[in-house]
Amino acid sequence: MEAADVAWVLSAFTLVSLMFPGLALLYGGMLGQKQVLNMFMMVMGSSSAIHLAD
């Protein structure tokens, strides 16, 4: 792979990684106050599992 290809893959990976906290905030805002932490942990746990699988 050329350097430009590697840079593009890393930048895309970074943008997708930044999407997960926003998704957790979106889902947390749709729930009641007691379930927000549970939803955050579910989203962050699934994102860490995805990142470890790659």
PDB file of C-alpha atoms in Angstrom:
ATOM      1  CA  MET A   1       0.000   0.000   0.000  1.00  0.00           C
ATOM      2  CA  GLU A   2       1.144   3.487  -0.726  1.00  0.00           C
ATOM      3  CA  ALA A   3       1.434   6.182   1.916  1.00  0.00           C
ATOM      4  CA  ALA A   4      -1.702   7.955   0.706  1.00  0.00           C
ATOM      5  CA  ASP A   5      -3.715   4.746   1.019  1.00  0.00           C
ATOM      6  CA  VAL A   6      -2.496   4.203   4.567  1.00  0.00           C
ATOM      7  CA  ALA A   7      -3.316   7.803   5.479  1.00  0.00           C
ATOM      8  CA  TRP A   8      -6.828   7.443   4.079  1.00  0.00           C
ATOM      9  CA  VAL A   9      -7.476   4.203   5.966  1.00  0.00           C
ATOM     10  CA  LEU A  10      -6.220   5.723   9.227  1.00  0.00           C
ATOM     11  CA  SER A  11      -8.317   8.861   8.810  1.00  0.00           C
ATOM     12  CA  ALA A  12     -11.435   6.811   8.012  1.00  0.00           C
ATOM     13  CA  PHE A  13     -10.774   4.594  11.041  1.00  0.00           C
ATOM     14  CA  THR A  14     -10.418   7.681  13.246  1.00  0.00           C
ATOM     15  CA  LEU A  15     -13.684   9.183  12.023  1.00  0.00           C
ATOM     16  CA  VAL A  16     -15.561   5.927  12.568  1.00  0.00           C
ATOM     17  CA  SER A  17     -14.038   5.600  16.042  1.00  0.00           C
ATOM     18  CA  LEU A  18     -15.265   9.101  16.904  1.00  0.00           C
ATOM     19  CA  MET A  19     -18.764   8.136  15.789  1.00  0.00           C
ATOM     20  CA  PHE A  20     -19.302   5.655  18.639  1.00  0.00           C
ATOM     21  CA  PRO A  21     -19.450   8.201  21.522  1.00  0.00           C
ATOM     22  CA  GLY A  22     -21.931  10.228  19.476  1.00  0.00           C
ATOM     23  CA  LEU A  23     -24.025   7.119  18.957  1.00  0.00           C
ATOM     24  CA  ALA A  24     -23.924   6.440  22.696  1.00  0.00           C
ATOM     25  CA  LEU A  25     -25.091   9.997  23.393  1.00  0.00           C
ATOM     26  CA  LEU A  26     -27.890   9.680  20.840  1.00  0.00           C
ATOM     27  CA  TYR A  27     -29.166   6.400  22.267  1.00  0.00           C
ATOM     28  CA  GLY A  28     -28.696   7.661  25.831  1.00  0.00           C
ATOM     29  CA  GLY A  29     -30.814  10.727  25.110  1.00  0.00           C
ATOM     30  CA  MET A  30     -33.722   8.552  24.031  1.00  0.00           C
ATOM     31  CA  LEU A  31     -33.773   6.621  27.325  1.00  0.00           C
ATOM     32  CA  GLY A  32     -34.643   7.422  30.875  1.00  0.00           C
ATOM     33  CA  GLN A  33     -32.001   8.623  33.305  1.00  0.00           C
ATOM     34  CA  LYS A  34     -31.434   5.222  34.914  1.00  0.00           C
ATOM     35  CA  GLN A  35     -30.697   3.408  31.647  1.00  0.00           C
ATOM     36  CA  VAL A  36     -28.207   5.923  30.184  1.00  0.00           C
ATOM     37  CA  LEU A  37     -25.112   4.392  31.780  1.00  0.00           C
ATOM     38  CA  ASN A  38     -26.195   0.925  30.681  1.00  0.00           C
ATOM     39  CA  MET A  39     -26.622   2.129  27.089  1.00  0.00           C
ATOM     40  CA  PHE A  40     -23.214   3.862  27.159  1.00  0.00           C
ATOM     41  CA  MET A  41     -21.584   0.655  28.352  1.00  0.00           C
ATOM     42  CA  MET A  42     -23.368  -1.401  25.677  1.00  0.00           C
ATOM     43  CA  VAL A  43     -22.272   0.912  22.852  1.00  0.00           C
ATOM     44  CA  MET A  44     -18.696   1.289  24.098  1.00  0.00           C
ATOM     45  CA  GLY A  45     -18.416  -2.438  24.800  1.00  0.00           C
ATOM     46  CA  SER A  46     -19.563  -3.326  21.316  1.00  0.00           C
ATOM     47  CA  SER A  47     -17.209  -0.772  19.765  1.00  0.00           C
ATOM     48  CA  SER A  48     -14.252  -2.144  21.725  1.00  0.00           C
ATOM     49  CA  ALA A  49     -15.175  -5.677  20.664  1.00  0.00           C
ATOM     50  CA  ILE A  50     -15.280  -4.544  17.035  1.00  0.00           C
ATOM     51  CA  HIS A  51     -11.905  -2.816  17.321  1.00  0.00           C
ATOM     52  CA  LEU A  52     -10.309  -5.838  18.980  1.00  0.00           C
ATOM     53  CA  ALA A  53     -11.691  -8.173  16.310  1.00  0.00           C
ATOM     54  CA  ASP A  54     -10.028  -6.188  13.517  1.00  0.00           C
TER      55      ASP A  54
END
